[in-house]
CSV table of C-alpha atoms in Angstrom, one decimal:
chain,number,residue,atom,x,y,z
A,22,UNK,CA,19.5,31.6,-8.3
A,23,UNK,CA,22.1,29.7,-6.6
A,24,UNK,CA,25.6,29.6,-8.7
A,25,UNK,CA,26.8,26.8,-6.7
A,26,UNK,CA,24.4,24.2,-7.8
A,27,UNK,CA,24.9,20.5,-6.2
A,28,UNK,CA,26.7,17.9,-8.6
A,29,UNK,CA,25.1,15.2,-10.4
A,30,UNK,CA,25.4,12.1,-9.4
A,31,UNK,CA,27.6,11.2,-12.0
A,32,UNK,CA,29.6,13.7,-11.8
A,33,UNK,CA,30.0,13.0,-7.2
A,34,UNK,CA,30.6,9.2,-8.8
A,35,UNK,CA,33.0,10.4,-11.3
A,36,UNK,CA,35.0,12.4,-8.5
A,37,UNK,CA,34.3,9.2,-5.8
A,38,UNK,CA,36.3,6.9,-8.4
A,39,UNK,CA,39.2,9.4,-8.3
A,40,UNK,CA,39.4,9.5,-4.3
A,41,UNK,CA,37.0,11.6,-3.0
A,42,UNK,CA,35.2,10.3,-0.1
A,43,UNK,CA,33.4,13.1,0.5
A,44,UNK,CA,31.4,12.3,-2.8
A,45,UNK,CA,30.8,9.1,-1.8
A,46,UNK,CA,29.0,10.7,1.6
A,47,UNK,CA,26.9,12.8,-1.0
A,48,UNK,CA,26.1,9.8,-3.1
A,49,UNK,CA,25.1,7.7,-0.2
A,50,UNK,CA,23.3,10.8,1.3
A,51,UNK,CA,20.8,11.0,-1.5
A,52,UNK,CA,20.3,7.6,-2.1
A,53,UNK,CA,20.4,5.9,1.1
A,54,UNK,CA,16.5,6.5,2.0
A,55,UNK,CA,15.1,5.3,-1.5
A,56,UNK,CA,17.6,2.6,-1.9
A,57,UNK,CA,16.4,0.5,1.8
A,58,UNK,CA,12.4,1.2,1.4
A,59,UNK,CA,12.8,-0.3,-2.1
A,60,UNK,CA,14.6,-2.8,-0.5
A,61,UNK,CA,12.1,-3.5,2.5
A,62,UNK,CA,9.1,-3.1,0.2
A,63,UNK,CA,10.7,-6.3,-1.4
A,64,UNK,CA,11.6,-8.3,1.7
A,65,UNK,CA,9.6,-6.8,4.1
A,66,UNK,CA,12.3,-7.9,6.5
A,67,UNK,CA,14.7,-5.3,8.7
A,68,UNK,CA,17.5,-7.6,9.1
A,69,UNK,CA,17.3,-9.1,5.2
A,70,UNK,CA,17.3,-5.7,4.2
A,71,UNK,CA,19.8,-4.4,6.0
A,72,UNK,CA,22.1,-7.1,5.0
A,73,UNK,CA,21.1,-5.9,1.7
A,74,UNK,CA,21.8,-2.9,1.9
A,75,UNK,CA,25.3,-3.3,2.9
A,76,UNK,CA,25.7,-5.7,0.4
A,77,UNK,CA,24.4,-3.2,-2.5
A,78,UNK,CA,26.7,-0.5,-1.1
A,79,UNK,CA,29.6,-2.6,-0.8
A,80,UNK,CA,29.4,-3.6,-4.3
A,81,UNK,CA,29.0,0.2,-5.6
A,82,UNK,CA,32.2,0.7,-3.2
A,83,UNK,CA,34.0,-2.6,-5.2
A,84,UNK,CA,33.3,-1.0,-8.6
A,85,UNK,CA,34.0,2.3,-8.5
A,86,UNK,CA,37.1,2.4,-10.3
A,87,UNK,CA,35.1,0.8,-13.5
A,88,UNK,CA,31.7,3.0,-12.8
A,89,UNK,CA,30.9,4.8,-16.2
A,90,UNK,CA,28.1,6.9,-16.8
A,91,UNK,CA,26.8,4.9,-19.4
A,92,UNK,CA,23.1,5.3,-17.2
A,93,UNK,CA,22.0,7.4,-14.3
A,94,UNK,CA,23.6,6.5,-11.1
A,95,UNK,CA,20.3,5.8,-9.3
A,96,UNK,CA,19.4,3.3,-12.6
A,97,UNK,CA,22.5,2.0,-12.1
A,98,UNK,CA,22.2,1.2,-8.1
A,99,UNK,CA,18.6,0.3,-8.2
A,100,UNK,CA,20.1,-2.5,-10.9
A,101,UNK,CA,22.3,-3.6,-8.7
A,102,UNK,CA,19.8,-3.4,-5.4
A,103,UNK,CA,17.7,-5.9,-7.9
A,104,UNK,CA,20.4,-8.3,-9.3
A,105,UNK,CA,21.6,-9.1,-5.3
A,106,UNK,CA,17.6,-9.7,-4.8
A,107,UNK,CA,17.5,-11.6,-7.8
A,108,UNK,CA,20.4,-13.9,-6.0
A,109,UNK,CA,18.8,-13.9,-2.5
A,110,UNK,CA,15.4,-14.9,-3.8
A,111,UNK,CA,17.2,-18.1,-6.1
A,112,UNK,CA,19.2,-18.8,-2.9
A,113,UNK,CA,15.8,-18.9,-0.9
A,114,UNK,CA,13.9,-20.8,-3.9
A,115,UNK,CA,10.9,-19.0,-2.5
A,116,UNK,CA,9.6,-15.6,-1.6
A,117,UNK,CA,8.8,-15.8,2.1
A,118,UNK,CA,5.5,-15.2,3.8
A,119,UNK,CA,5.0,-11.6,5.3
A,120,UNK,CA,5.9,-11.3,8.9
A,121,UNK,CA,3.3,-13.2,11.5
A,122,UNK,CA,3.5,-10.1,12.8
A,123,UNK,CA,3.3,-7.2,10.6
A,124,UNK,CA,-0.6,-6.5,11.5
A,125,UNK,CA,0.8,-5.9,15.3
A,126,UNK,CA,3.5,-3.7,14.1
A,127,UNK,CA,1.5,-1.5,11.7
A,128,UNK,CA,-1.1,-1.4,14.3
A,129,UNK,CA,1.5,0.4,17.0
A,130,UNK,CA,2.4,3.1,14.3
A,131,UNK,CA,1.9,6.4,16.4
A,132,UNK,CA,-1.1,8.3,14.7
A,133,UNK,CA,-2.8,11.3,16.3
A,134,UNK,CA,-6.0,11.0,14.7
A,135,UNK,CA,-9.4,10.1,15.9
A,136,UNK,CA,-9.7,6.1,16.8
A,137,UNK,CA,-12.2,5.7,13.9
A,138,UNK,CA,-9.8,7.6,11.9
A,139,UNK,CA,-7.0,5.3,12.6
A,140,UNK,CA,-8.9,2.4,12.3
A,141,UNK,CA,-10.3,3.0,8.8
A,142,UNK,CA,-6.0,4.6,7.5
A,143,UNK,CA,-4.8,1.3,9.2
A,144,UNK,CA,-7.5,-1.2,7.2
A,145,UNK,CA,-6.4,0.9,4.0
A,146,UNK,CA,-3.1,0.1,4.6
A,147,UNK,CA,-3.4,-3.1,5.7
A,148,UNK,CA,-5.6,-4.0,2.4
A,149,UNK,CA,-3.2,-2.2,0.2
A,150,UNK,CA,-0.2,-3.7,1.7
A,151,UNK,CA,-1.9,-7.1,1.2
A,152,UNK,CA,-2.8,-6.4,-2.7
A,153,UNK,CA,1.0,-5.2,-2.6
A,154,UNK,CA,2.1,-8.1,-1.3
A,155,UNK,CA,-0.3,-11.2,-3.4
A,156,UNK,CA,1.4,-9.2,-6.6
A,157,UNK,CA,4.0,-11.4,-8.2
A,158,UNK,CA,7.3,-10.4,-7.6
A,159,UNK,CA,8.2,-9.0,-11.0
A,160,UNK,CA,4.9,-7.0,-10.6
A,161,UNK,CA,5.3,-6.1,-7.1
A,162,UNK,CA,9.2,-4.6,-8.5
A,163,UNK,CA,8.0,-2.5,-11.0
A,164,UNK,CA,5.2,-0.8,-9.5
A,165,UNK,CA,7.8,0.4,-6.5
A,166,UNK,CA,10.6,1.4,-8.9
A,167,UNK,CA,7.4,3.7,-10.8
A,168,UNK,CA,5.4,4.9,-7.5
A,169,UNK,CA,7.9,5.1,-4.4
A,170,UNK,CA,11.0,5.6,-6.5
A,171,UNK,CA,9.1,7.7,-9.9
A,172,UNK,CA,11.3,6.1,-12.1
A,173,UNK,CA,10.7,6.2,-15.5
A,174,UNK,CA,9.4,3.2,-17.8
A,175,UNK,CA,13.0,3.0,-19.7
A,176,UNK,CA,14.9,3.5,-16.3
A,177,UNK,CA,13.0,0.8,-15.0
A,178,UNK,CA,13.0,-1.3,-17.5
A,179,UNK,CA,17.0,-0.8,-17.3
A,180,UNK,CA,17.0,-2.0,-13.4
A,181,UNK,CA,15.0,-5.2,-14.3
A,182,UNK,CA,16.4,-5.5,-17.5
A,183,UNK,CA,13.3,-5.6,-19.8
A,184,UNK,CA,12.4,-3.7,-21.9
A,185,UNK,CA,9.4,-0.9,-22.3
A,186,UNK,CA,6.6,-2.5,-23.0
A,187,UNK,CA,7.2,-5.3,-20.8
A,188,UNK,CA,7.8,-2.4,-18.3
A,189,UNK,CA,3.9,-1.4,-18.8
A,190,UNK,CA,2.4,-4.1,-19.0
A,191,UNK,CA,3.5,-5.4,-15.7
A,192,UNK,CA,2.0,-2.3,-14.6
A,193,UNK,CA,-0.8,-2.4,-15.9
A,194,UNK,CA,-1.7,-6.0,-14.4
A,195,UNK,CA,-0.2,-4.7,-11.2
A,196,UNK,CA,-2.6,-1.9,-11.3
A,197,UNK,CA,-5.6,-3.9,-12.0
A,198,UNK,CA,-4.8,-6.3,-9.5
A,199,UNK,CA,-4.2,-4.2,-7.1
A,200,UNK,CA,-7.6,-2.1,-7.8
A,201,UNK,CA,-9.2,-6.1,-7.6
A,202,UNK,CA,-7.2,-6.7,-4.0
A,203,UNK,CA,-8.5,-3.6,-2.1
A,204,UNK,CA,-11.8,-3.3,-4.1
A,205,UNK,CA,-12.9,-7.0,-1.7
């Protein structure tokens, strides 16, 4: 067994707050790759989510010094990853249509399969990314945070702030929906 076993996130936020940059590298390390697919699962956008990114980081740089690890780190960031969405999508008083384009691009994904292989992978995701995205937001949030993320209902329900059962039952319509979508 290793003795020198990484440090928790709260402890890498705990020692960022006090000056150390290197934790901050850790922190971002860890949490860079889950934090932008959630974000571009949501906006489905490259330069939105960028932005968003940024802007999520930024704000875990701003509040540092008053970070306490009242919840997980990751709750913590995801919360903040879906209050600035929150914000963009009141700012946008819509949620815009998926990209004209995002058939052509999934369709240029590299895959060494057979043709008919491809084909029938690219139609499955294509149909599921479709279910995904006729979901209602607050639906469409959840089921990321649970599948892509495997956050717990409570952490989850922390993020969005909602509680349990409101968690699941979102879920649960998300699920059936989705089961609807690419059962067409």
């Amino acid at each position: 067994m290793n003795d020198a076993a990484e440090p928790t996130d709260d402890l890498l936020m705990l020692a960022y707050a006090a000056g150390d940059v290197r934790a901050f590298e850790q922190l971002y390390g860890r949490h860079r790759g889950p934090l932008y697919r959630f974000l571009m699962r949501q906006l489905r956008n490259t330069a939105l989510a960028d932005e968003l990114f940024q802007d999520v980081w930024q704000r875990v740089i701003a509040a540092r010094a008053s970070w306490q690890p009242d919840a997980a780190f990751s709750t913590w960031l995801f919360r903040i990853a879906h209050n600035r969405l929150n914000d963009h999508w009141r700012a946008q008083k819509h949620r815009p249509a998926a990209p004209d384009d995002a058939d052509a691009r999934t369709a240029r994904m590299a895959d060494p399969e057979t043709p008919e292989r491809q084909l029938s992978e690219f139609e499955q995701r294509r149909d599921l990314q479709r279910a995904l995205d006729a979901l209602p937001e607050d639906q469409r949030e959840v089921l990321v945070l649970r599948l892509e993320q495997e956050l717990t209902l409570e952490e989850i329900g922390q993020i969005t702030g909602v509680g349990r059962e409101t968690v699941k039952s979102r879920l649960r319509y998300a699920m059936d929906k989705l089961r609807a979508g690419i059962g067409q």
